[in-house]
CSV table of C-alpha atoms in Angstrom, one decimal:
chain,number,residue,atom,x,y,z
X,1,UNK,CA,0.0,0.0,0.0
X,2,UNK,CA,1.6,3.0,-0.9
X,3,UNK,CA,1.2,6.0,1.5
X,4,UNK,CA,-0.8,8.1,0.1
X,5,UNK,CA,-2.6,6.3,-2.4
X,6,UNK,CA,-6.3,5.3,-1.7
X,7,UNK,CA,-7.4,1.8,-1.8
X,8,UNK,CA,-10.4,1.8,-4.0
X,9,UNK,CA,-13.1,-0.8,-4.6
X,10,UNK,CA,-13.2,-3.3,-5.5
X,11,UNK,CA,-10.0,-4.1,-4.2
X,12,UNK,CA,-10.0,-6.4,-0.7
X,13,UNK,CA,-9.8,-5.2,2.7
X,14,UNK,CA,-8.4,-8.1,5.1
X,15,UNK,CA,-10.3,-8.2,8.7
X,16,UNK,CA,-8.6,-9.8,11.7
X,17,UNK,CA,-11.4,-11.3,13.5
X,18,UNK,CA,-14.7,-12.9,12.8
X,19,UNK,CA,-16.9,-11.4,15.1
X,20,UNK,CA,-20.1,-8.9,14.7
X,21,UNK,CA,-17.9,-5.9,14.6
X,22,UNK,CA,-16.1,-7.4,12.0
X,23,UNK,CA,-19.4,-8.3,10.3
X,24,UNK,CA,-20.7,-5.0,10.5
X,25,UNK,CA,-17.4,-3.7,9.0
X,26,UNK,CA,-17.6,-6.1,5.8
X,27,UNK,CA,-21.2,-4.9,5.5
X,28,UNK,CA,-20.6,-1.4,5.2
X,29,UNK,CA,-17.3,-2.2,3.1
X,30,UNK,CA,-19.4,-4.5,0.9
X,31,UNK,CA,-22.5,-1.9,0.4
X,32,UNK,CA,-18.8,0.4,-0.8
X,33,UNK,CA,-18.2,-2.0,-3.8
X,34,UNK,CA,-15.1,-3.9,-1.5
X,35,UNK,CA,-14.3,-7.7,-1.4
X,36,UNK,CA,-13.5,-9.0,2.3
X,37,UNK,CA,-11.0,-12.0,3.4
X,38,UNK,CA,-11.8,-12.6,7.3
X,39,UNK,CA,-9.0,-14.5,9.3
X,40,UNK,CA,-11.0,-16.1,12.1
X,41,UNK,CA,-10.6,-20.1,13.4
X,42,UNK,CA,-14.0,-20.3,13.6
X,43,UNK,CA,-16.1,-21.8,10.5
X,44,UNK,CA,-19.3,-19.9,9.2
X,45,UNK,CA,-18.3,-16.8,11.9
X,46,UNK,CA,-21.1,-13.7,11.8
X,47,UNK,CA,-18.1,-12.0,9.6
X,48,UNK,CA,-17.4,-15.1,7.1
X,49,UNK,CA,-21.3,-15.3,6.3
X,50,UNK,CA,-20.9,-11.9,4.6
X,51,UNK,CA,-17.4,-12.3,3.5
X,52,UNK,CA,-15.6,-13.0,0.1
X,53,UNK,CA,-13.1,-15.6,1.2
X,54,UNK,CA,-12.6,-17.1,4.7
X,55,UNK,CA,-9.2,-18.2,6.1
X,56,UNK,CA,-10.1,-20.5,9.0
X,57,UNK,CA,-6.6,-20.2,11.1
X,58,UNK,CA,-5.5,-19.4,14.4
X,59,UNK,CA,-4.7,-15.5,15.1
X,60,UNK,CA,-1.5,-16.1,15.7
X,61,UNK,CA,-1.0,-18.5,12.7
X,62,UNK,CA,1.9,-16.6,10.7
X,63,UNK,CA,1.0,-18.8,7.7
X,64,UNK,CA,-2.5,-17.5,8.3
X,65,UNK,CA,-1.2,-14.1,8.7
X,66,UNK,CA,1.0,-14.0,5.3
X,67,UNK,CA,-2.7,-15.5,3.2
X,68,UNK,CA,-4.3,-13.0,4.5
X,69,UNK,CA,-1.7,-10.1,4.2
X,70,UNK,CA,-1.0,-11.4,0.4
X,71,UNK,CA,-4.6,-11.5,-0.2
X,72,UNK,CA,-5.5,-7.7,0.8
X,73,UNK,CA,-4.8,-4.5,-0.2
X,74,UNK,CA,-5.4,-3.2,3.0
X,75,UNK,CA,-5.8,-5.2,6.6
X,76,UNK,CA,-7.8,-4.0,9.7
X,77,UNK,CA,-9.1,-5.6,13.3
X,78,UNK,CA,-12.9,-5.7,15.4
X,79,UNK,CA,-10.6,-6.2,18.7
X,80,UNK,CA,-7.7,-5.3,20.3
X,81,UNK,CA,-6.3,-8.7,21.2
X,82,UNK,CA,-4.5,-9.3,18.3
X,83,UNK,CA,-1.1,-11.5,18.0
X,84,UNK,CA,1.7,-8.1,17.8
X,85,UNK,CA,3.8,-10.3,15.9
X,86,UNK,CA,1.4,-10.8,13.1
X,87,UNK,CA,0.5,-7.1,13.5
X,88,UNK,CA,4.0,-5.9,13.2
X,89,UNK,CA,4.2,-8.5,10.1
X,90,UNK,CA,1.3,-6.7,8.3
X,91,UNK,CA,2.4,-3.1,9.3
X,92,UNK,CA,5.7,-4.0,7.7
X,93,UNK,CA,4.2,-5.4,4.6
X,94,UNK,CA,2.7,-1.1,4.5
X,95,UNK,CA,-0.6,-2.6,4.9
X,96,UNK,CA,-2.2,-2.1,8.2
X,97,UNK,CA,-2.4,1.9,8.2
X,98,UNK,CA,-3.6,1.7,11.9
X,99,UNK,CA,-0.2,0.3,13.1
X,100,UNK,CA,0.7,-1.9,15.9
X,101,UNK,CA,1.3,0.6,18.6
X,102,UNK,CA,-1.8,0.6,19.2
X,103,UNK,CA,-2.8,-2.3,19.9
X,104,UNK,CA,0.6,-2.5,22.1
X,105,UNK,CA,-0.9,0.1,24.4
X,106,UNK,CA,-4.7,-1.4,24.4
X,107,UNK,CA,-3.8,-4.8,25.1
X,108,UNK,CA,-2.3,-3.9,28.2
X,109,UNK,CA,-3.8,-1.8,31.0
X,110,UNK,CA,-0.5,-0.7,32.9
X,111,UNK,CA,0.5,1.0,29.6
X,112,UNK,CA,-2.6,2.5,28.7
X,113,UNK,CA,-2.8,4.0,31.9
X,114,UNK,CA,0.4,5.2,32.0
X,115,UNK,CA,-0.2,6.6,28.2
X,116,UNK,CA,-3.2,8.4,29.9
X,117,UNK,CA,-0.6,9.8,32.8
X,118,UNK,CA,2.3,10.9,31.1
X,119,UNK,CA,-0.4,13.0,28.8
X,120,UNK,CA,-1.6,14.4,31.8
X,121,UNK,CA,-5.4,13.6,31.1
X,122,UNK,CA,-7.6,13.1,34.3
X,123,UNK,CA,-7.4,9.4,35.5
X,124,UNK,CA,-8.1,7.3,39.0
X,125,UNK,CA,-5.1,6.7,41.3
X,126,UNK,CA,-3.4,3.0,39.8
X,127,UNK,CA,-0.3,1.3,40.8
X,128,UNK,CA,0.6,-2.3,39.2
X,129,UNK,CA,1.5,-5.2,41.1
X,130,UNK,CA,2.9,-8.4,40.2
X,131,UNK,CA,2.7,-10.8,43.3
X,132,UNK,CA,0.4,-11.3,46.4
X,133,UNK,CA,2.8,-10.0,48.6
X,134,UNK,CA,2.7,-6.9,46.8
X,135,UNK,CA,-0.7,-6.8,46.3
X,136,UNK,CA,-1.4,-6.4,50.2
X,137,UNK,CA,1.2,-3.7,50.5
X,138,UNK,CA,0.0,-1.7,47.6
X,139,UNK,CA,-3.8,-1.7,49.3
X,140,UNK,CA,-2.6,-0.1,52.3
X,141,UNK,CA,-2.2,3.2,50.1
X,142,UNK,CA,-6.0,3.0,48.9
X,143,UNK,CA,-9.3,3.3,50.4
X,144,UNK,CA,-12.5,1.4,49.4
X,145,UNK,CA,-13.7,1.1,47.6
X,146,UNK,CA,-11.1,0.0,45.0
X,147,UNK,CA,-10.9,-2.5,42.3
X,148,UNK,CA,-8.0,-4.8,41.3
X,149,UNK,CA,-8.1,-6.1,37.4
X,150,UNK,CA,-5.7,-8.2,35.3
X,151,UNK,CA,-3.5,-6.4,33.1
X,152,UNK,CA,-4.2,-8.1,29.9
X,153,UNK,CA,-7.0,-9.6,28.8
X,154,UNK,CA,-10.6,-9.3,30.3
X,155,UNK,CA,-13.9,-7.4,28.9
X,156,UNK,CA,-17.7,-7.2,30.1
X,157,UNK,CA,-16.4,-7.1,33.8
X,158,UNK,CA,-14.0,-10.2,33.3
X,159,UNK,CA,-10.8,-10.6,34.9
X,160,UNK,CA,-10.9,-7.8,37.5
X,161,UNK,CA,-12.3,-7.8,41.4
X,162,UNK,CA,-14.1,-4.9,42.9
X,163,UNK,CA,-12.7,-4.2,47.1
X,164,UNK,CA,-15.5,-3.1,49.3
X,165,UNK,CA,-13.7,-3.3,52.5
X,166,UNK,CA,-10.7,-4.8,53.9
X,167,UNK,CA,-12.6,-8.3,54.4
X,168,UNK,CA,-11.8,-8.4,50.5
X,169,UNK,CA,-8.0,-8.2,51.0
X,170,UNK,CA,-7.6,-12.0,51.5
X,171,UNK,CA,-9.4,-12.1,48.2
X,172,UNK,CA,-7.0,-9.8,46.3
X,173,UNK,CA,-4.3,-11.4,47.2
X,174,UNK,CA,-5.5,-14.2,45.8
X,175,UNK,CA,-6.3,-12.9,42.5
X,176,UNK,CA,-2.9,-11.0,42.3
X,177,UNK,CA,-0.8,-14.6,43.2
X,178,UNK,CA,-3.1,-16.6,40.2
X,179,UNK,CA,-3.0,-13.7,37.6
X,180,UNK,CA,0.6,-11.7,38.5
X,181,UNK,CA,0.5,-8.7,36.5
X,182,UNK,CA,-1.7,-6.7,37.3
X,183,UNK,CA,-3.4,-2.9,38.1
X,184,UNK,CA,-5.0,-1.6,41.6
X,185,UNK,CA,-7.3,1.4,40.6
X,186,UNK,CA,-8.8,3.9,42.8
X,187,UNK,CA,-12.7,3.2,42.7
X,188,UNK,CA,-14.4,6.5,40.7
X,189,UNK,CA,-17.8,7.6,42.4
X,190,UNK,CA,-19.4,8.8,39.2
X,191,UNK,CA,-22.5,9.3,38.1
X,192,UNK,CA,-22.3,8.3,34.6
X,193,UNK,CA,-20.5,6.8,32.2
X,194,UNK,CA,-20.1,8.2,28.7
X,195,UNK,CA,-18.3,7.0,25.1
X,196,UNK,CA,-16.4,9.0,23.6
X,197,UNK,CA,-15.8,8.0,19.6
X,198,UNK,CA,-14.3,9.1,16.7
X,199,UNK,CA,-12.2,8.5,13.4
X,200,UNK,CA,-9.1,9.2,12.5
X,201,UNK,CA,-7.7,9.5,8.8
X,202,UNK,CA,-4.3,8.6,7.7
X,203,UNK,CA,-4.1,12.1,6.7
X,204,UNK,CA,-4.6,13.1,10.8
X,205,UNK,CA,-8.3,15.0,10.1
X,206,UNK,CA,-10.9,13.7,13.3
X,207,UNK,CA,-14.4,13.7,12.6
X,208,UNK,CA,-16.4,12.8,16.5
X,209,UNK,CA,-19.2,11.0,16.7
X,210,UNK,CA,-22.1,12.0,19.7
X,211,UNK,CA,-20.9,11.4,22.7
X,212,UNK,CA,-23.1,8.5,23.9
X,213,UNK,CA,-24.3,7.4,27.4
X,214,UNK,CA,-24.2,4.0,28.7
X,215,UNK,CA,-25.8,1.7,31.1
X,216,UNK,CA,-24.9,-1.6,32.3
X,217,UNK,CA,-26.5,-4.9,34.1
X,218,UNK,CA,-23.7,-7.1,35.4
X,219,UNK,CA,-20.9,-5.5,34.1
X,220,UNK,CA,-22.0,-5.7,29.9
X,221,UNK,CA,-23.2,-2.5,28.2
X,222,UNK,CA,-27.1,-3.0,28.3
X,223,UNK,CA,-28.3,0.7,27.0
X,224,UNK,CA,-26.7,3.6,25.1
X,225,UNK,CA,-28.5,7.0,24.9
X,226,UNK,CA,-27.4,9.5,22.2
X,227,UNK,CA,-27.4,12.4,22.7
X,228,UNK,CA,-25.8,12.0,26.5
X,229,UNK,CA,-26.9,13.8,28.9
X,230,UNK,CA,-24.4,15.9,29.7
X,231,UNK,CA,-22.9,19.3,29.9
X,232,UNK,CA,-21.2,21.6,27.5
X,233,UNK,CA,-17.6,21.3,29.3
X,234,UNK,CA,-17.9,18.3,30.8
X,235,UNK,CA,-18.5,17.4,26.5
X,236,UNK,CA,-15.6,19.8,25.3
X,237,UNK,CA,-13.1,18.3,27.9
X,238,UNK,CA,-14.2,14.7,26.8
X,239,UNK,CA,-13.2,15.8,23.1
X,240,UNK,CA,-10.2,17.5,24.1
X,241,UNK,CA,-9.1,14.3,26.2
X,242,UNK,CA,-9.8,11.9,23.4
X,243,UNK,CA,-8.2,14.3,20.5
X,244,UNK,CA,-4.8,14.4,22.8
X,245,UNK,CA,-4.3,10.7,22.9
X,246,UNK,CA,-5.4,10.0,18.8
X,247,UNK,CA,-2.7,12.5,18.1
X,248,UNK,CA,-0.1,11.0,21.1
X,249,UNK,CA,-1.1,7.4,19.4
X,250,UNK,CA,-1.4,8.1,15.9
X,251,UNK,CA,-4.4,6.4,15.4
X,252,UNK,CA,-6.1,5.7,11.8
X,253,UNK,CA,-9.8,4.4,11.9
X,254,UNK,CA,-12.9,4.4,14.6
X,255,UNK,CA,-11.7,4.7,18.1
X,256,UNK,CA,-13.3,4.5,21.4
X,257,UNK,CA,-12.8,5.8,24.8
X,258,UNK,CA,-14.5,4.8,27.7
X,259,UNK,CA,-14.8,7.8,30.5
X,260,UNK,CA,-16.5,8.4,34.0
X,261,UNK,CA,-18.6,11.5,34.5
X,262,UNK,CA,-19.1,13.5,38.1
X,263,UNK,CA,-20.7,16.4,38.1
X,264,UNK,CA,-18.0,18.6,35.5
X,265,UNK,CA,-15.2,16.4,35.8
X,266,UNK,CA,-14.2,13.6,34.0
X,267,UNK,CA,-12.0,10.3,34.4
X,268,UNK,CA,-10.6,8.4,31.4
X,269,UNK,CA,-11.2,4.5,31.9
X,270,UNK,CA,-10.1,2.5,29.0
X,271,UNK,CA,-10.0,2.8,25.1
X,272,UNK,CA,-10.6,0.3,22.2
X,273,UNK,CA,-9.1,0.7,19.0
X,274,UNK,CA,-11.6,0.0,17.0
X,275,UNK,CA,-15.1,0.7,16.5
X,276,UNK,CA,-17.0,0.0,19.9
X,277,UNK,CA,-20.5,-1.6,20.8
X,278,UNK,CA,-21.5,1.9,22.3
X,279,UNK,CA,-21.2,3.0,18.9
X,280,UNK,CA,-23.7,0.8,16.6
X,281,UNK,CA,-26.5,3.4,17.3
X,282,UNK,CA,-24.4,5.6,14.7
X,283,UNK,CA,-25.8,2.8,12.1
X,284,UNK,CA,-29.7,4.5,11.8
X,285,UNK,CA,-29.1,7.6,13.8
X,286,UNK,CA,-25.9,9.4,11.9
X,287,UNK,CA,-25.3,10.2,8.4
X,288,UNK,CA,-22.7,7.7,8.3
X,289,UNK,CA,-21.8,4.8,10.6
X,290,UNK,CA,-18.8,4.4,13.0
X,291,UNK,CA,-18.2,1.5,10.7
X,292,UNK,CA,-18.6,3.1,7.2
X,293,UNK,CA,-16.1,5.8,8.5
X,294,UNK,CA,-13.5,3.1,9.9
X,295,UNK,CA,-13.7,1.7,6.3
X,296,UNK,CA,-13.1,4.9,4.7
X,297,UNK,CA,-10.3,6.3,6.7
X,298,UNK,CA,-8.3,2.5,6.6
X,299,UNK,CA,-8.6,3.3,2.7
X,300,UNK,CA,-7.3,6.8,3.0
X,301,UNK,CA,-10.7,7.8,2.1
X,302,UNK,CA,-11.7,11.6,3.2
X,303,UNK,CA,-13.9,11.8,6.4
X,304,UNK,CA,-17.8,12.8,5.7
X,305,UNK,CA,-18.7,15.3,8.4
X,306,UNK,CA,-20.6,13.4,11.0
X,307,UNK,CA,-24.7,14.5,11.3
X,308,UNK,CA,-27.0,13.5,14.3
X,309,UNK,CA,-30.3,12.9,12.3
X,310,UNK,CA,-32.5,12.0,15.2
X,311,UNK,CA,-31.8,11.0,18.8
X,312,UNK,CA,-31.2,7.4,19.4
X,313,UNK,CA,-31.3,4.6,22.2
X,314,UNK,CA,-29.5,1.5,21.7
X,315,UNK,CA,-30.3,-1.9,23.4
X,316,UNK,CA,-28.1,-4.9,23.2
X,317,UNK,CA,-29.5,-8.4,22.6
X,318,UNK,CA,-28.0,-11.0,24.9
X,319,UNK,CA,-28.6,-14.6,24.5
X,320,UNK,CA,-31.7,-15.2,27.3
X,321,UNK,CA,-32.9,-12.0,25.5
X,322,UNK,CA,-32.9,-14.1,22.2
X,323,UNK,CA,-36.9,-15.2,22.6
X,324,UNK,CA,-38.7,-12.5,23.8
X,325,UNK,CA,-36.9,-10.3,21.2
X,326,UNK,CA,-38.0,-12.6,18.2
X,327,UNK,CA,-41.4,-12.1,19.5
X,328,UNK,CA,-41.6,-8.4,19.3
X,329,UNK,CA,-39.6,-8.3,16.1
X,330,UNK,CA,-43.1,-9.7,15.0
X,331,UNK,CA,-45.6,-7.6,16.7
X,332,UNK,CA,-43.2,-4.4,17.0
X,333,UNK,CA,-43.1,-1.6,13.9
X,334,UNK,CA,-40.6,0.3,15.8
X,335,UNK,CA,-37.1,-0.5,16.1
X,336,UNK,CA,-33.8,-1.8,14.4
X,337,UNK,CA,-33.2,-5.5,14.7
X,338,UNK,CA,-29.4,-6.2,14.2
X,339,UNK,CA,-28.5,-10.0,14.5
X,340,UNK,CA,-25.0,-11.4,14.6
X,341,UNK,CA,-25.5,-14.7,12.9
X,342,UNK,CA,-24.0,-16.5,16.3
X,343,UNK,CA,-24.8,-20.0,15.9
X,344,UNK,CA,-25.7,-20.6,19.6
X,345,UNK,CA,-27.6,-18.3,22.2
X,346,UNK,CA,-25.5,-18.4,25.4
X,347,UNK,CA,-26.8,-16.9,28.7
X,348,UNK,CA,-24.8,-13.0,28.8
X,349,UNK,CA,-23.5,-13.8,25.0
X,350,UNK,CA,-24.1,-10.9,22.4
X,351,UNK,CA,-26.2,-12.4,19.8
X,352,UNK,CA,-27.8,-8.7,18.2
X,353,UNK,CA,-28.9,-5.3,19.0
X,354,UNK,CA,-31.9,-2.9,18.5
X,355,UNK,CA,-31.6,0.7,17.7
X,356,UNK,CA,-34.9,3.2,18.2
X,357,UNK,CA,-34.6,6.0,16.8
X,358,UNK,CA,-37.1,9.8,17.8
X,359,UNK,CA,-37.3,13.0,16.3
X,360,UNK,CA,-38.1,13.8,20.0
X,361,UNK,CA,-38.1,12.5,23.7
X,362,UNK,CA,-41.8,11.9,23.9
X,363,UNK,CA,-42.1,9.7,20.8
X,364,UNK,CA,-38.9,7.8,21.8
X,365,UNK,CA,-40.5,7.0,25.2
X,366,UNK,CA,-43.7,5.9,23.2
X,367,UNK,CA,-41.7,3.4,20.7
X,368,UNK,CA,-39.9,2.1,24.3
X,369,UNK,CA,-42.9,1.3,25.5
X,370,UNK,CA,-44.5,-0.4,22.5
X,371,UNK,CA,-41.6,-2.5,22.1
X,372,UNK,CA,-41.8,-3.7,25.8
X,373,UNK,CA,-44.9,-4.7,25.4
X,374,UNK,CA,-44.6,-6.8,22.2
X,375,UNK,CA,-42.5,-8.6,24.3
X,376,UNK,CA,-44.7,-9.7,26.8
C-alpha cells in the first residue's frame, strides 16, 4: 500500500477477527463495492457469512497471517487482542495503516494507563502489582472502595475484582498470586459513564461521533442513549481528552474511549481501538456509521462530516434476550433489529442489538414502551 494512495473498490480489505464488529465492517465495506477475506478459526463466523473468502486459522498463525496479508490490499481488526507479531508483520508489509502501537498500548492496561498519565489527562489513582505479597502492601495506600483487574485480557467485567472493605483483602491477594500482572485502581464515584468516539484518517483529520451514554446490568453495556446527557464542558473536555491521545497514538480508523462522569469532571477509563458496541446506534441515527467511516479512513478515504439525524437509544441483545426479542420483532413496527449470525444463544453472549430511533423525547419513550410490550 503506498502511503498516500487510496485503496479503491473493488479491491480487498483483510479483517482480523470474525466477530459482529467485523461483520458490521464487511457490511458497510461490501455496500462500498469492496471484497473481504476474514481471518478467524472459527467456520461460518457472523463475519465469514458476509465475506468473500474465509481463512479459518488461528490469530497467531503466521501462515494464516501472510494468506491474508497477500490476499488484501489493506488489513484492519474488530478487537484489540491481536497476536503483535502478526500485527507488526502486516504493518511492515505497509498494509495495516492503523499500526501496531496501538494495539501494544490497548492490550495492556499498565501502559494505557500510564499513556493516559504521562499525557496528563484526568485518570483514578493506579499502581501495578505483580505478586500477592505486593498486592497487600499496595492496598494499604487506597481506600474502598477499589478494584483490582488483570493487566491483559478481560472485557464485560471479566478478569478484575471490585474491594468493598478490607474483608476483600484476603481475596485480592489471591487474585494477584493466580493472575501476577496486574493494576490496583482507585474506585471513581461517578454518576455516569459516557463514550467518547471518533475516526481518525491517515491524513490526521478527526471527525467525533455524539458522545453517547451507557448503562450496564452485570458488568455488559445494556443501553446507550445519544445524545448523553451531559454538559457543555464536561462534553468539550471529553473531546479534548480523546483528540490528545489520537494525536499522542497516531491512530487511523474508529476509536473509542470509555470515560467516567461526576458532576464537570471527568475520568478516562479505558479505550478500544476499533469501532465499539456503544457505537452501533451511529448505524440509523448518523449520516454515516462508525463503521462506514472506519472503512473509509483505513482506505485513506476523506472523512464525511458526522450529522446527528434524530436522537437514538440503543439496546443490546444478549442470549436469554434471544426469545422474547423474536417475539416483538413480529408484533413491534418500531425499532432496528441487528442479529449477529451466532450459531448458539448463550446466557450474557451478544447475539444482536436494537436501535430506536425519535425526532423527540416523547415519541422515543412511546416506541420504548411499545416494544416492551410486544414482548410480553
Amino acid at each position: 500500500m503506498q502511503k498516500n494512495k487510496p485503496i479503491l473498490p473493488p479491491q480487498t480489505i483483510g479483517i482480523i477477527g470474525g466477530g459482529q464488529l467485523g461483520r458490521m465492517m464487511a457490511i458497510a465495506a461490501k455496500y462500498m463495492g469492496y471484497k473481504i477475506t476474514v481471518l478467524d478459526p472459527t467456520p461460518d463466523c457472523p463475519t465469514a457469512q458476509v465475506a468473500d473468502h474465509h481463512v479459518v486459522a488461528a490469530y497467531d498463525d503466521m501462515e494464516a497471517i501472510k494468506q491474508l496479508c497477500d490476499q488484501s490490499d489493506v488489513v484492519t481488526y474488530e478487537f484489540e487482542n491481536v497476536d503483535l507479531h502478526a500485527a507488526a508483520y502486516i504493518e511492515k508489509q505497509g498494509k495495516l495503516p492503523q499500526g501496531a502501537y496501538a494495539l501494544e498500548v490497548t492490550q495492556n492496561r499498565e501502559k494505557e494507563k500510564q499513556l493516559m498519565k504521562d499525557a496528563g489527562l484526568p485518570i483514578p489513582d493506579f499502581t501495578i502489582v505483580t505478586s500477592g505479597e505486593a498486592c497487600e502492601k499496595a492496598l494499604q495506600n487506597f481506600t474502598y472502595p477499589c478494584v483490582i483487574k488483570t493487566c491483559r485480557g478481560g472485557y464485560d467485567g471479566k478478569g478484575q475484582l471490585k474491594l468493598t472493605s478490607e474483608a476483600d483483602i484476603k481475596e485480592a491477594i489471591a487474585f494477584a498470586e493466580k493472575n501476577k500482572h496486574c493494576i490496583i485502581e482507585q474506585w471513581v464515584a461517578f454518576e455516569k459513564e459516557i463514550s467518547v468516539l471518533f475516526t481518525r484518517s491517515r491524513s490526521g483529520e478527526i471527525s467525533f461521533f455524539p458522545i453517547s451514554e451507557n448503562d450496564h446490568k452485570d458488568h455488559i453495556l445494556y443501553k446507550t442513549t445519544v445524545p448523553a446527557n451531559i454538559s457543555h464542558q464536561v462534553m468539550e473536555k471529553a473531546y479534548a481528552a480523546a483528540e490528545i491521545l489520537a494525536e499522542k497514538m497516531n491512530i487511523v480508523g474508529t476509536f473509542a474511549i470509555e470515560m467516567f462522569v461526576d458532576g464537570d469532571e471527568i475520568y478516562l477509563n479505558e479505550m478500544a481501538p476499533r469501532p465499539h458496541n456503544s457505537g452501533h446506534y451511529t448505524i440509523e441515527a448518523c449520516n454515516i456509521s462508525q463503521f462506514s467511516q472506519h472503512i473509509r479512513a483505513i482506505c485513506g478515504l476523506p472523512l464525511i462530516d458526522i450529522q446527528l439525524l434524530q436522537q437514538a437509544v440503543m439496546i443490546n441483545v444478549l442470549g436469554e434476550d434471544m426469545d422474547t426479542v423474536l417475539r416483538a420483532l413480529s408484533q413491534s413496527k418500531s425499532g432496528f433489529v441487528h442479529l449477529y449470525g451466532k450459531d448458539e444463544a448463550k446466557a450474557k453472549r451478544k447475539m444482536g442489538h436494537i436501535t430506536f430511533i425519535a425526532p423527540s423525547d416523547k415519541t422515543m419513550k412511546t416506541q420504548l414502551q411499545h416494544f416492551e410490550e410486544a414482548k410480553q
